[in-house]
PDB file of C-alpha atoms and ligand atoms in Angstrom:
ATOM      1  CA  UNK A  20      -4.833 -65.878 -15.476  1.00 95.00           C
ATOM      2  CA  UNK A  21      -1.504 -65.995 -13.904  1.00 98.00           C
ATOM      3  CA  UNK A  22      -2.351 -63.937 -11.060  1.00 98.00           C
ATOM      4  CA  UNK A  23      -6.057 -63.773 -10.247  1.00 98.00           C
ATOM      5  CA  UNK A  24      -6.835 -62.511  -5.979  1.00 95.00           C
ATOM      6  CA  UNK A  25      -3.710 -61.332  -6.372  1.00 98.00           C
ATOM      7  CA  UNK A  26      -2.551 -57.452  -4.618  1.00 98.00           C
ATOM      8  CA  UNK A  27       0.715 -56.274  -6.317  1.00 99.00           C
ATOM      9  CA  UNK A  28       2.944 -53.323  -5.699  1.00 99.00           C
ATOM     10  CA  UNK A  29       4.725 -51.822  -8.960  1.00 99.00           C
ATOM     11  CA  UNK A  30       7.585 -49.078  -7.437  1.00 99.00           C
ATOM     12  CA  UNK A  31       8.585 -46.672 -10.666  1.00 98.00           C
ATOM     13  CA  UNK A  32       5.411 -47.492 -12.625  1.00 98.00           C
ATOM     14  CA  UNK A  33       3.910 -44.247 -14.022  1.00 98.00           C
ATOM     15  CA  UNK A  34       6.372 -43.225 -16.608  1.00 97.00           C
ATOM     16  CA  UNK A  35       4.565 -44.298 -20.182  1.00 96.00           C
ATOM     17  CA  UNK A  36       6.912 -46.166 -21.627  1.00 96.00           C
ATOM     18  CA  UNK A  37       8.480 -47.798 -19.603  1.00 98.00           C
ATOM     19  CA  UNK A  38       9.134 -51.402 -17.487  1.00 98.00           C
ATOM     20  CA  UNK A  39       6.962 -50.833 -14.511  1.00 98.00           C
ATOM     21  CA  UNK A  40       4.177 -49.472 -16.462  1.00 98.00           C
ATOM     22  CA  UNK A  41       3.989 -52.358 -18.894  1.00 98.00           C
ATOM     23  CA  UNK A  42       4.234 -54.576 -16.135  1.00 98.00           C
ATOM     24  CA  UNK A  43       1.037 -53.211 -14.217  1.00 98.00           C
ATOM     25  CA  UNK A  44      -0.611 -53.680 -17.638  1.00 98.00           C
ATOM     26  CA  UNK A  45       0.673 -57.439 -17.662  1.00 98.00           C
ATOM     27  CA  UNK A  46      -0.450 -58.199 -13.949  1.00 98.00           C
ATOM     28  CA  UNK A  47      -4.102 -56.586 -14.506  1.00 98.00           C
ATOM     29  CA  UNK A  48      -4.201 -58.623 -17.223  1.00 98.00           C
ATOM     30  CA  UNK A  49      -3.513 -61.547 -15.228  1.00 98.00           C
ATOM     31  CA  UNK A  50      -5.940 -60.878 -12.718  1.00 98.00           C
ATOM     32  CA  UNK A  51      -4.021 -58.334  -9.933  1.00 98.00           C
ATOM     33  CA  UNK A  52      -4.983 -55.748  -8.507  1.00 98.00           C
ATOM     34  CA  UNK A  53      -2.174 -53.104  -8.716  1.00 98.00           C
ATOM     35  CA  UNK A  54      -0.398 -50.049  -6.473  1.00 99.00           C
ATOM     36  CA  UNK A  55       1.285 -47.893  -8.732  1.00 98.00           C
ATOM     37  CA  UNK A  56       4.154 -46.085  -6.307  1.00 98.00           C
ATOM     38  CA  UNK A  57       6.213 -43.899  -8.031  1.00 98.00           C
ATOM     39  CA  UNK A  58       7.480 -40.334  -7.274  1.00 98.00           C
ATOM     40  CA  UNK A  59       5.841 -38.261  -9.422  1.00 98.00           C
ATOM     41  CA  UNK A  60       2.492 -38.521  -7.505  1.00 98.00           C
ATOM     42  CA  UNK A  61       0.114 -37.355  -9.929  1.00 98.00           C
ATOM     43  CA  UNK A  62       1.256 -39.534 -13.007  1.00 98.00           C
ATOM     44  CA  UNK A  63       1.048 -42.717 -11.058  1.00 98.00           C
ATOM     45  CA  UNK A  64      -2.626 -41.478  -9.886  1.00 98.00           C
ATOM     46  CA  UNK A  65      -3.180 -40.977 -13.550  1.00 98.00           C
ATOM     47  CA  UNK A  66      -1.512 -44.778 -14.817  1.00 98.00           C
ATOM     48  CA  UNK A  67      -3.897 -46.195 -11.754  1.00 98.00           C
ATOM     49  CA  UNK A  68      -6.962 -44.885 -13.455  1.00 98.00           C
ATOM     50  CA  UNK A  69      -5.857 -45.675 -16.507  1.00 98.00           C
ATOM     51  CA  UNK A  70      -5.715 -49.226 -15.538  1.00 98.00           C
ATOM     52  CA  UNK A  71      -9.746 -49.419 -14.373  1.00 97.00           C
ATOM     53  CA  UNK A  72     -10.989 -49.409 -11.480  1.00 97.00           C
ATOM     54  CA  UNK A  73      -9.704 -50.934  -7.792  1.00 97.00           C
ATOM     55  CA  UNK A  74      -6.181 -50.079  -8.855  1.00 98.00           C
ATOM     56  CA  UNK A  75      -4.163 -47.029  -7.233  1.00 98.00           C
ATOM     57  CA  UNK A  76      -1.760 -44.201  -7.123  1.00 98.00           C
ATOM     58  CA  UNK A  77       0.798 -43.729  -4.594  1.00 98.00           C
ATOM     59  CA  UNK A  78       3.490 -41.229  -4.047  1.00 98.00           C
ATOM     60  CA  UNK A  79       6.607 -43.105  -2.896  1.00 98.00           C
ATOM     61  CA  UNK A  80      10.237 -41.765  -3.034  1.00 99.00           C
ATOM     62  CA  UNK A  81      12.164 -45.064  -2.862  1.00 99.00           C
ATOM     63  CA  UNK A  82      15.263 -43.819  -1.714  1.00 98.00           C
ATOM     64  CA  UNK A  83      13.360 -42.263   1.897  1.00 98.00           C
ATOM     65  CA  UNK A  84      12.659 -44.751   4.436  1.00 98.00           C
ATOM     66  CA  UNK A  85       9.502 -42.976   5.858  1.00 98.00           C
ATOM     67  CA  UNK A  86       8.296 -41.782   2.465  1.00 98.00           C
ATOM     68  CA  UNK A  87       8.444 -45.966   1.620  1.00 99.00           C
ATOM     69  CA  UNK A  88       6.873 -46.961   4.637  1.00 99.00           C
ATOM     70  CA  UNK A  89       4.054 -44.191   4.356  1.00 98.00           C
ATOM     71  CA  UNK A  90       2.993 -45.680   0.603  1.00 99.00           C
ATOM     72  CA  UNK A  91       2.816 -49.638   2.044  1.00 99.00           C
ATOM     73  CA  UNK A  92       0.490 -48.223   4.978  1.00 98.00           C
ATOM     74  CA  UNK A  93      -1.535 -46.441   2.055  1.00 98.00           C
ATOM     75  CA  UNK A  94      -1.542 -50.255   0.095  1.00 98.00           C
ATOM     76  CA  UNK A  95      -2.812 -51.897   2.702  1.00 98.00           C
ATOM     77  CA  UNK A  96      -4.944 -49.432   4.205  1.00 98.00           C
ATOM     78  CA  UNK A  97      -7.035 -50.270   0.797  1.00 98.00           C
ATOM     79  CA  UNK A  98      -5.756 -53.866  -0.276  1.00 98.00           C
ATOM     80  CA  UNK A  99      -6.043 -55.416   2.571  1.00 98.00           C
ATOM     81  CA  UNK A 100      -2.827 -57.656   1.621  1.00 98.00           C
ATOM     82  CA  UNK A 101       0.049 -57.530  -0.495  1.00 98.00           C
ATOM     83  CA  UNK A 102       1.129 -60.782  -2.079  1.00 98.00           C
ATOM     84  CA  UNK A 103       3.937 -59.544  -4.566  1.00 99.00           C
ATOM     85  CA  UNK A 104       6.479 -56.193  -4.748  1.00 99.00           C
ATOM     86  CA  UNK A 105       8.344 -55.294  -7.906  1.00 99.00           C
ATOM     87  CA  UNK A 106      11.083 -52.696  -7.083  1.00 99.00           C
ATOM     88  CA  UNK A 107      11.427 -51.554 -10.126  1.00 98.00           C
ATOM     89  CA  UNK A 108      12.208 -47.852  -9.757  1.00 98.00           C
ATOM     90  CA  UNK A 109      15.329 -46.501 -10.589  1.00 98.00           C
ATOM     91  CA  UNK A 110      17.851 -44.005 -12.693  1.00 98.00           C
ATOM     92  CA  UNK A 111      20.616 -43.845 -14.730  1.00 97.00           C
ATOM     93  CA  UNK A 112      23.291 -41.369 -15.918  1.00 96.00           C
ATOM     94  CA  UNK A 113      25.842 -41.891 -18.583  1.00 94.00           C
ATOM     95  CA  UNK A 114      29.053 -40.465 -17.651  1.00 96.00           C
ATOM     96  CA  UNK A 115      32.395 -41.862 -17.576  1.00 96.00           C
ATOM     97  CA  UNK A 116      34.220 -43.004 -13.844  1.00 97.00           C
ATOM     98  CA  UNK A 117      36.032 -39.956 -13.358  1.00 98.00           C
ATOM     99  CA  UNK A 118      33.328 -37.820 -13.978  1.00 97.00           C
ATOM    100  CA  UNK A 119      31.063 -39.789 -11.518  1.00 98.00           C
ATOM    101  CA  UNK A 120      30.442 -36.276  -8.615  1.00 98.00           C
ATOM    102  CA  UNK A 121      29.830 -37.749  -5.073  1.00 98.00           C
ATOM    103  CA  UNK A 122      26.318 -36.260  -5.309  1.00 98.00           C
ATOM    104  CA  UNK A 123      25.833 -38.115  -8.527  1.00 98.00           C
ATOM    105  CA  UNK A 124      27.307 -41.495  -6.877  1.00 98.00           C
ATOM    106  CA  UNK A 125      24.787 -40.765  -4.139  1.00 98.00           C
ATOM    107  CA  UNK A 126      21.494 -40.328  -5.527  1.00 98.00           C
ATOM    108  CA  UNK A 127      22.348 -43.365  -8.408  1.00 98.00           C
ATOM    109  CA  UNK A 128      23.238 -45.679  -4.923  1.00 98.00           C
ATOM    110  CA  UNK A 129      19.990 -44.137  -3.392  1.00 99.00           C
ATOM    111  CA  UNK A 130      17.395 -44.756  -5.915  1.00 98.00           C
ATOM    112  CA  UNK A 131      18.556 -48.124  -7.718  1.00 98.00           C
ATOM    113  CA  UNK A 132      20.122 -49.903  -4.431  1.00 99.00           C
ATOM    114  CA  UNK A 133      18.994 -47.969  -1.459  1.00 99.00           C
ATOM    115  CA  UNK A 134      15.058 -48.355  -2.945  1.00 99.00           C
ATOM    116  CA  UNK A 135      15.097 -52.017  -2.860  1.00 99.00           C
ATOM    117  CA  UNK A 136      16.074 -52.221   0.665  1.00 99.00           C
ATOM    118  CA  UNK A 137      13.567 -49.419   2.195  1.00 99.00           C
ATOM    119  CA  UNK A 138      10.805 -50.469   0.253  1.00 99.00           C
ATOM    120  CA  UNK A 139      11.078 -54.148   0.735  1.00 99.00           C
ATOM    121  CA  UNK A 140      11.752 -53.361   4.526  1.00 99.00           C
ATOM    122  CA  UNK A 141       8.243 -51.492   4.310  1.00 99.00           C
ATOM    123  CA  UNK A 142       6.736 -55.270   3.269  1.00 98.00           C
ATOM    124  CA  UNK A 143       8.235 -57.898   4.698  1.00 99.00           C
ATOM    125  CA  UNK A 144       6.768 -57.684   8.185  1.00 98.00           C
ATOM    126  CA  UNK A 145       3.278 -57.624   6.287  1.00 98.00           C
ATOM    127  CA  UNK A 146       4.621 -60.914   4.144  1.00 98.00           C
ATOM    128  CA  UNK A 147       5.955 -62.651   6.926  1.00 98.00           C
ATOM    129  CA  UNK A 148       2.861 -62.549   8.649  1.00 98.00           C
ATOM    130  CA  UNK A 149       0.916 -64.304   5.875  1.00 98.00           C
ATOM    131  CA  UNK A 150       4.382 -66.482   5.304  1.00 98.00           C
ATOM    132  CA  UNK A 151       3.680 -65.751   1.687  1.00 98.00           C
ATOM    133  CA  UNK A 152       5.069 -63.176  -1.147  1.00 98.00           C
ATOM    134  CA  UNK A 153       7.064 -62.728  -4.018  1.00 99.00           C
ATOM    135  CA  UNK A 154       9.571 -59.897  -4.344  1.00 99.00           C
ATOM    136  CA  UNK A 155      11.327 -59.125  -7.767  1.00 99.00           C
ATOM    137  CA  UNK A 156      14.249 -56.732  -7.972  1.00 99.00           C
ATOM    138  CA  UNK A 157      15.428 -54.857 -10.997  1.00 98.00           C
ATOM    139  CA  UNK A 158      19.250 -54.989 -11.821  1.00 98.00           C
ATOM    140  CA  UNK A 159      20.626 -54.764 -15.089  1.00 98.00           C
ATOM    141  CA  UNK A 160      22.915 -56.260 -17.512  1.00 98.00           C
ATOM    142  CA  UNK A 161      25.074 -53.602 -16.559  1.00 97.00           C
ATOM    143  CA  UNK A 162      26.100 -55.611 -13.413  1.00 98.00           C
ATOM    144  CA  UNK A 163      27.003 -58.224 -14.555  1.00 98.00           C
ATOM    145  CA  UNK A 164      29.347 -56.937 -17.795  1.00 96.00           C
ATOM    146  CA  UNK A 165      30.653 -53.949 -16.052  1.00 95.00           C
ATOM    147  CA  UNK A 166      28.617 -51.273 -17.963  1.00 90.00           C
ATOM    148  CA  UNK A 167      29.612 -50.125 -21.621  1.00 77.00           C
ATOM    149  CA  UNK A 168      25.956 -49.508 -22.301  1.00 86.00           C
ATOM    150  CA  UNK A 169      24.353 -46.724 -21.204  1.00 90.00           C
ATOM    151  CA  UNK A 170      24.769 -46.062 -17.577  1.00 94.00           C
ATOM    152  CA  UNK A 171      27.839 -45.145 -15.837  1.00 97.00           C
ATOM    153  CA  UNK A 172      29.936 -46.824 -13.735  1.00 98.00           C
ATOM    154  CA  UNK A 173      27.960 -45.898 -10.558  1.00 98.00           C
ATOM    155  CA  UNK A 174      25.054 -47.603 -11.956  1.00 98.00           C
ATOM    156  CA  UNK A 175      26.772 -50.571 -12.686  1.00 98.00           C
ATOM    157  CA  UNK A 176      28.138 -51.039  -8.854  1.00 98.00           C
ATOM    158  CA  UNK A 177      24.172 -50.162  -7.929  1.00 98.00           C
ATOM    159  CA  UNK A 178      22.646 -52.313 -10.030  1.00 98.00           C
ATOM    160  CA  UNK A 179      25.347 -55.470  -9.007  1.00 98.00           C
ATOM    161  CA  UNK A 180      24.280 -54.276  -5.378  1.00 98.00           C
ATOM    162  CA  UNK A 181      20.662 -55.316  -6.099  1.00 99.00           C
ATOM    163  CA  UNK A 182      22.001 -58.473  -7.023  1.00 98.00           C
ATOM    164  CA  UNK A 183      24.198 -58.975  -4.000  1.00 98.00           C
ATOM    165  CA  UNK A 184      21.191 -57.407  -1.648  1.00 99.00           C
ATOM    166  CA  UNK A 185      18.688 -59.621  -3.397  1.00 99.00           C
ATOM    167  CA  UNK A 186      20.151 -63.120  -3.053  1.00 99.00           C
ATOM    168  CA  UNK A 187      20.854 -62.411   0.987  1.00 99.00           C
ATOM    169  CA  UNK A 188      17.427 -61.499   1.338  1.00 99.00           C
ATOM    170  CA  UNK A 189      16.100 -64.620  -0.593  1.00 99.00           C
ATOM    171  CA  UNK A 190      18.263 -66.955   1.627  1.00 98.00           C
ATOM    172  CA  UNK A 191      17.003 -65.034   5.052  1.00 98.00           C
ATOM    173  CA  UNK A 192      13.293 -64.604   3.921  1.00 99.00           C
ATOM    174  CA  UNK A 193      12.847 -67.954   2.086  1.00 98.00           C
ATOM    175  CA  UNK A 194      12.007 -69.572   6.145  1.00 98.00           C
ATOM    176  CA  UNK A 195       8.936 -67.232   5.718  1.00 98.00           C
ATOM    177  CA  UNK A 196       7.884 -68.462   2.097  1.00 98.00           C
ATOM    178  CA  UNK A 197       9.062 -65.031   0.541  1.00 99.00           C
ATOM    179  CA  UNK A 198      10.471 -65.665  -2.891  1.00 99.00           C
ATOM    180  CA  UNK A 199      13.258 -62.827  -3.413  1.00 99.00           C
ATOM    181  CA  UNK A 200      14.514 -62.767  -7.359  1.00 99.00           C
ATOM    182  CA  UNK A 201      15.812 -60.296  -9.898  1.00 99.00           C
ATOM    183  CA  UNK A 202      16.054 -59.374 -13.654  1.00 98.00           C
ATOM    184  CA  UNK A 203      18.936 -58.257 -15.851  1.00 98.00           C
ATOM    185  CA  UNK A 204      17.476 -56.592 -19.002  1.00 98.00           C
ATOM    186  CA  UNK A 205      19.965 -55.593 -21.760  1.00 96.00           C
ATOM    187  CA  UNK A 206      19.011 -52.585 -23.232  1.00 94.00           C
ATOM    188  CA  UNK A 207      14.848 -51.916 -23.143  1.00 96.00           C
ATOM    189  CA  UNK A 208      13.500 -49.071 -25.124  1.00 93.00           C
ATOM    190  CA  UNK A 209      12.221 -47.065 -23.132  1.00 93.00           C
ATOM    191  CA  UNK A 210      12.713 -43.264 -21.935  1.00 90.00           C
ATOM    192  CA  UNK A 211      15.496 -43.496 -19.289  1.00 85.00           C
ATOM    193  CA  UNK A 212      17.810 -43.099 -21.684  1.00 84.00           C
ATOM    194  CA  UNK A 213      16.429 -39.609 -21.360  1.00 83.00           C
ATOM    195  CA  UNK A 214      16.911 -39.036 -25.381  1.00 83.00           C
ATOM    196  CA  UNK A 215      21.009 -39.114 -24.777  1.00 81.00           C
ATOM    197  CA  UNK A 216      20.797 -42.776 -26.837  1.00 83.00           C
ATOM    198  CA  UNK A 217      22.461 -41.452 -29.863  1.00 87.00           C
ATOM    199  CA  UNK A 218      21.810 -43.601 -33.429  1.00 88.00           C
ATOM    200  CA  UNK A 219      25.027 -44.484 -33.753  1.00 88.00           C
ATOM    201  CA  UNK A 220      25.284 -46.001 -30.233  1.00 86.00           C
ATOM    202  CA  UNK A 221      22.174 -47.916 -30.986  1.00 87.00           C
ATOM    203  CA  UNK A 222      23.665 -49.340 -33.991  1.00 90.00           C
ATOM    204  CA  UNK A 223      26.741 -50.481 -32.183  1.00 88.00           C
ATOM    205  CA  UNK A 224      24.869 -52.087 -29.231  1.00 90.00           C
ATOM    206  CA  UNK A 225      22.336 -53.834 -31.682  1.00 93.00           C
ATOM    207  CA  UNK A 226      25.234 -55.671 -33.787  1.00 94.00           C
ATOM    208  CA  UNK A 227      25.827 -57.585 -30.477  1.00 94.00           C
ATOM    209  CA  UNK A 228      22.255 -58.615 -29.658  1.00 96.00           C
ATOM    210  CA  UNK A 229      21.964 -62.132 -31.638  1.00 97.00           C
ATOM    211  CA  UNK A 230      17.817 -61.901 -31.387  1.00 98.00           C
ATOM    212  CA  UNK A 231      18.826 -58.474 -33.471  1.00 96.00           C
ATOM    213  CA  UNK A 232      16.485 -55.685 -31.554  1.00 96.00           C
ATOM    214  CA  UNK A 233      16.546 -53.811 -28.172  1.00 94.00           C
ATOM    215  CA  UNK A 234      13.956 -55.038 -25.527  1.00 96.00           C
ATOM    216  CA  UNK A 235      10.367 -53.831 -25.681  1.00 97.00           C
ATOM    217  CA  UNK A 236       9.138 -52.698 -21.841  1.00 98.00           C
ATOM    218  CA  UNK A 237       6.789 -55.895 -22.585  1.00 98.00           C
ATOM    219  CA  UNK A 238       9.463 -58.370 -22.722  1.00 98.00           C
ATOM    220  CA  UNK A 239      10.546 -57.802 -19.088  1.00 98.00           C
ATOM    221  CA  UNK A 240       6.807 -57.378 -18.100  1.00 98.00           C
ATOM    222  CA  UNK A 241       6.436 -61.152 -18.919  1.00 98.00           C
ATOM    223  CA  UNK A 242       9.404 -62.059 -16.710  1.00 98.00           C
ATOM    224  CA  UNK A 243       8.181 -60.009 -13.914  1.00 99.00           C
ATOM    225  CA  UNK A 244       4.795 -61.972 -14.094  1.00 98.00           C
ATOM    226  CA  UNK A 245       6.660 -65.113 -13.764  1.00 98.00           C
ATOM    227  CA  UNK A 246       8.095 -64.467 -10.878  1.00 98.00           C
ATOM    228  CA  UNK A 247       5.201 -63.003  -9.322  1.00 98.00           C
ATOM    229  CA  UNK A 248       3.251 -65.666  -9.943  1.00 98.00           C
ATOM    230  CA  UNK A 249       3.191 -69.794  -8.664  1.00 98.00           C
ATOM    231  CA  UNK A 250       4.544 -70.622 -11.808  1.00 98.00           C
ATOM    232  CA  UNK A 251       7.760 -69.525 -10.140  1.00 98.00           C
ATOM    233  CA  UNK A 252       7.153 -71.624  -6.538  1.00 98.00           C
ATOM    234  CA  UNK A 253      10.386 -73.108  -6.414  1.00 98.00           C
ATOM    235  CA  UNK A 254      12.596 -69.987  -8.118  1.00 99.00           C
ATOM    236  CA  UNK A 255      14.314 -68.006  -5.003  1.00 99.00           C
ATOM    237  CA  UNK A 256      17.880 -65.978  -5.505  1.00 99.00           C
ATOM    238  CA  UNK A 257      17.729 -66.281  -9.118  1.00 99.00           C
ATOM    239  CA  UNK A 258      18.990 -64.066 -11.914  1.00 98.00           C
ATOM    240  CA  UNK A 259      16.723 -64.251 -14.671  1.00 98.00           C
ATOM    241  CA  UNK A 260      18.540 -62.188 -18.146  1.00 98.00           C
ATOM    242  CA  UNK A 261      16.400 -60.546 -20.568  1.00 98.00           C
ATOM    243  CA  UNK A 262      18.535 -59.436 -23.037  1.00 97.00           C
ATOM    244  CA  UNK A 263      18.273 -60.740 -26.245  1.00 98.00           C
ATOM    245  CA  UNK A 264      21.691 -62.614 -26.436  1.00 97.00           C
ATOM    246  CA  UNK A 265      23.539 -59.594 -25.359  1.00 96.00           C
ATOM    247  CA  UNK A 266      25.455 -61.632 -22.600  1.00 97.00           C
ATOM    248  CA  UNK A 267      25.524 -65.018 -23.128  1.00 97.00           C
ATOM    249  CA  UNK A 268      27.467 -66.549 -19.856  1.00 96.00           C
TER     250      UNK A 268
HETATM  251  P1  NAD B1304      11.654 -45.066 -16.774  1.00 96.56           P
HETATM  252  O1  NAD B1304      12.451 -43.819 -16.588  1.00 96.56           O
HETATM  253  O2  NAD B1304      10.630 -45.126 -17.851  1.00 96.56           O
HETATM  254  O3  NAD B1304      10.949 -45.476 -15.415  1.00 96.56           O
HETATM  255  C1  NAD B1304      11.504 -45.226 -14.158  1.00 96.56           C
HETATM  256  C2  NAD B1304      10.383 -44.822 -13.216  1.00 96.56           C
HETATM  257  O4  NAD B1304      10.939 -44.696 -11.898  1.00 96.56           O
HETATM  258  C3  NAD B1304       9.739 -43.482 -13.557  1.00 96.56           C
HETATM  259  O5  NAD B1304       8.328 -43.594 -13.528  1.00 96.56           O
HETATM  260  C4  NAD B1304      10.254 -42.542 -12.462  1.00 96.56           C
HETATM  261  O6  NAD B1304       9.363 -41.483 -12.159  1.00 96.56           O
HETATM  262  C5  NAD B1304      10.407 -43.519 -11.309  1.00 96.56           C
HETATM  263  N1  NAD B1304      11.330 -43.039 -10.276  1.00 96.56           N
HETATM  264  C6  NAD B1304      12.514 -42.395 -10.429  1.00 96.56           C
HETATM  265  N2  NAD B1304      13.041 -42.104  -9.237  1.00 96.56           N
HETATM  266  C7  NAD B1304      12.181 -42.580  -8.298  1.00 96.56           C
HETATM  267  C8  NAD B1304      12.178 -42.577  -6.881  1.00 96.56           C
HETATM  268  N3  NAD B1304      13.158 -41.996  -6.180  1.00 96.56           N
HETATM  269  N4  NAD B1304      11.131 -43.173  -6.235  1.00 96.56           N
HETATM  270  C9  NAD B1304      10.123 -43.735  -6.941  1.00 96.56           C
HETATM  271  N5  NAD B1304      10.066 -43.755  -8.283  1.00 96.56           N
HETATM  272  C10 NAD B1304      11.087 -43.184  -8.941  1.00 96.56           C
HETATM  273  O7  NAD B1304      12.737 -46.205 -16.973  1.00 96.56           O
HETATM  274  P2  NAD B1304      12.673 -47.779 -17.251  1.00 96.56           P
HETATM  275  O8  NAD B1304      13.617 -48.030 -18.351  1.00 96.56           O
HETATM  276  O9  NAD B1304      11.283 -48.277 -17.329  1.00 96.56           O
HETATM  277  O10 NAD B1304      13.395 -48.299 -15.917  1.00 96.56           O
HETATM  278  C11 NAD B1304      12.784 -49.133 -14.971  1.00 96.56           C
HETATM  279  C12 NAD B1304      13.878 -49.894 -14.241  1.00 96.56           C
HETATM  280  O11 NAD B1304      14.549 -50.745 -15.180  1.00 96.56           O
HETATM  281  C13 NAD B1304      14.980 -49.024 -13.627  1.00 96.56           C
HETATM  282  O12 NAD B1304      15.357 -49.558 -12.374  1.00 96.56           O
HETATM  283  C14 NAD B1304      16.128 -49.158 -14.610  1.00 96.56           C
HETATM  284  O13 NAD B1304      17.370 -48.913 -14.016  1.00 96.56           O
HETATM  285  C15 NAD B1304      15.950 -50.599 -15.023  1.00 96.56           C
HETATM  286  N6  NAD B1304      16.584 -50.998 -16.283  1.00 96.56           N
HETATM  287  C16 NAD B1304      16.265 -50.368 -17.448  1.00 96.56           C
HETATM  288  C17 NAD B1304      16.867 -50.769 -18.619  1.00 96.56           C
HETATM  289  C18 NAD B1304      16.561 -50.092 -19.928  1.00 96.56           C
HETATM  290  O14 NAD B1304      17.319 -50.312 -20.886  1.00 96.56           O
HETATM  291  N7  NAD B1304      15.514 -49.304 -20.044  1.00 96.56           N
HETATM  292  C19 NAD B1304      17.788 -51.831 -18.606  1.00 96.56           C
HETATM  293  C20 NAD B1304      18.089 -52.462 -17.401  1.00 96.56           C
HETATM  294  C21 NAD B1304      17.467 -52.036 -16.233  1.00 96.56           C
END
């Protein structure tokens, strides 16, 4: 097991089908034990339980400082220690740039970019401490080709923030043996798309995916465990692409 004594914190990890919930499933499999933050309160509570016993529930709203640093006081008020974050959490919205409302640019910039920063400012005193963590940040192929898949502009300069934010804090926090790396999935199937994924934009994104499928939440689960994990030791500010083909660069 990949991560046996090991205390992980999952941010966006109750919806059903999607990344962050796979990805608890992964790590408990691998030995963790794992804090389910997310801000619907009572489904993480309910994906905790679902994952056995030792594991919990937290209410976190990413994109508010205190409501971040409130849900890493609850972790380690009952872990004891956190050895890994995933800040996973995050939306998406499918308009076009001049549609893009500043309250729409807002709350994209607040959950997908502003998230990574409050939350991982909640754990890094804790990691530094111990000299010791992993912390794995979710971007998205979007960043790096400028969109033209499901999310908006606005997501695409959020998601290329992660990247930017990501790779500083890997260079500053690597001193204090804290790994900092992120993920670029293509296109995962999973409910974000919010059911606005139309058939015939599916077909049209799948003719340029050479593996020939969208992502299953599983696929980025496995990437997320080998990061968290010592497999990864000597991986910090890297960019690891799940996406099938989809960008090839
Ligand atoms: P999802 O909608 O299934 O999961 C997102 C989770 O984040 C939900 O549980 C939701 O309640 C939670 N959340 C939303 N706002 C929050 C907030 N303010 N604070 C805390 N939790 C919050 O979607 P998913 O596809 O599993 O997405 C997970 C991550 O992967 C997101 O950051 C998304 O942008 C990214 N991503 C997804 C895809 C894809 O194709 N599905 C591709 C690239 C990147």
């Amino acid at each position: 097991m990949l991560l046996r004594d090991k205390t992980a914190v999952i941010s966006g990890a109750a919806s059903k089908r999607g990344i962050g919930r796979a990805t608890a499933q992964r790590f408990v499999a691998e030995g963790a034990r794992v804090a389910i933050l997310d801000i619907d309160a009572a489904a993480a509570r309910e994906a905790a339980a679902e994952l056995g016993a030792g594991h919990i529930g937290v209410s976190c709203n990413v994109a508010d400082k205190a409501s971040c640093q409130a849900a890493i006081d609850e972790v380690l008020a009952a872990f004891g220690q956190i050895d890994i974050l995933i800040n996973n959490a995050g939306i998406t919205q499918p308009v076009k740039f001049m549609e893009i409302s500043p309250a729409d640019w807002d709350r994209i910039q607040a959950v997908n970019l502003d998230g990574v920063l409050f939350l991982s400012q909640a754990v890094v005193p804790h990691m530094r401490s111990r000299k010791a963590g992993s912390i794995a940040c979710m971007s998205s192929v979007s960043a790096q080709r400028g969109g033209g898949i499901f999310g908006g502009p606005h997501y695409s300069a959020a998601k290329a923030g992660v990247l930017g934010l990501a790779k500083a804090m890997a260079r500053e926090l690597g001193p204090d043996g804290i790994r900092v790396n992120c993920v670029t999935p293509g296109l995962i199937a999973t409910d974000i798309t919010g059911g606005k994924l139309t058939d015939e934009l599916k077909a049209k994104i799948l003719e340029g995916i050479p593996l020939g499928r969208l992502g299953a939440a599983e696929d980025v689960a496995g990437i997320y465990a080998f990061l968290a994990s010592d497999l990864s030791a000597y991986v910090t500010g890297a960019v690891i692409d799940v996406n099938g083909g989809m960008l090839i660069h």
